[in-house]
Amino acid sequence: MKIKVLGTAAATSMPLGFCNCDVCKKARQNGGKDIRKRSSIIINDEMLIDLGPDSINACNIYGIDTGKIKYLIQTHSHSDHFDGGHFVTRWSEYATKNLNHLDIYCSYGTALDMNNWIKENEPSLDLFKEECKKDLKYELHIIKHGDIEKINDYEITAIDSKHDERIESLIYIISYKEKNLLYGTDLLKITEEAWKIIDNYKLDIVFLDQTYGEGFNNGGHLDESEIKKIIEYMNEHGITTQEAKIYATHISHEGNNTHEIMEAKAKLSGYSIAYDGMEINI
Ligand SMILES: [Zn+2]
Ligand SMILES: [Zn+2]
Ligand SMILES: [Zn+2]
């Protein structure tokens, strides 16, 4: 399984536009790993997790052919994870040629929200309508917490992230050739029910939401101290393999720091900080 990290920022990007806090100022000076695009990853150059506002440009920058994307897995529909503007360019009105069929997986609430954006901006399109599916060449697969979907060589397991209950936001375990990846952003908490599902897997790679640093939590997401507790629990219960790689993603400036400082701190607790353009092969 090849994982390319396309973006690692929270909704705010990093550095945050217009912000003059110490973290954003240092990030602008440093550049490199301190410049973060909105969070998404792509697996084996064909399975995109979250069509965010930066995902297509990130693929262009990292040499990934977006014409070959076959699957879109949406965690939820917040604007840093779904940019309908990219989606509607599949429409024949945009003179798009030779589209690959796209299988989309998301919760019903997320699909409704995505469709609201689409209908508002392109009133003749409707995500749920057959003619739209035919023209934009996709199939919409509605999934919910606990569902396990087989998609060719992949198996995806949907888990409630409690991040936005209105739209049934989800995190996913993606299994491919006996390797398991947990993509855990945006995540409020792992409930007991969620642990029961996760417990069935040996995780090789884990991404967790570190929107906030130590002592900061403005809600909706995990913070640094919560990540540490989750990692401890996973290690104690044998949920992660001995060689498992654990990364924090969805980084905002709130209580976090520059990449180098965060990475040094994370190492002490057995994880790393993801950065844009990072590639993992397992
Ligand atoms: Zn987000
Ligand atoms: Zn800032
Ligand atoms: Zn969100």
Short mmCIF file of N, CA, C and O in Angstrom, two decimals, residues 27 66 189 241:
data_model
loop_
_atom_site.label_atom_id
_atom_site.label_comp_id
_atom_site.label_asym_id
_atom_site.label_seq_id
_atom_site.Cartn_x
_atom_site.Cartn_y
_atom_site.Cartn_z
N ALA A 27 6.16 29.80 10.84
CA ALA A 27 5.87 28.89 9.72
C ALA A 27 6.15 29.58 8.39
O ALA A 27 6.73 28.98 7.47
N THR A 66 -4.50 12.68 -11.53
CA THR A 66 -5.88 12.68 -11.00
C THR A 66 -6.88 12.08 -12.00
O THR A 66 -7.98 11.72 -11.62
N LYS A 189 -13.84 11.89 19.33
CA LYS A 189 -13.43 10.86 20.31
C LYS A 189 -13.71 9.48 19.73
O LYS A 189 -14.56 9.32 18.85
N THR A 241 0.44 -2.81 15.33
CA THR A 241 1.53 -3.79 15.19
C THR A 241 2.79 -3.22 15.86
O THR A 241 2.85 -2.01 16.14
#
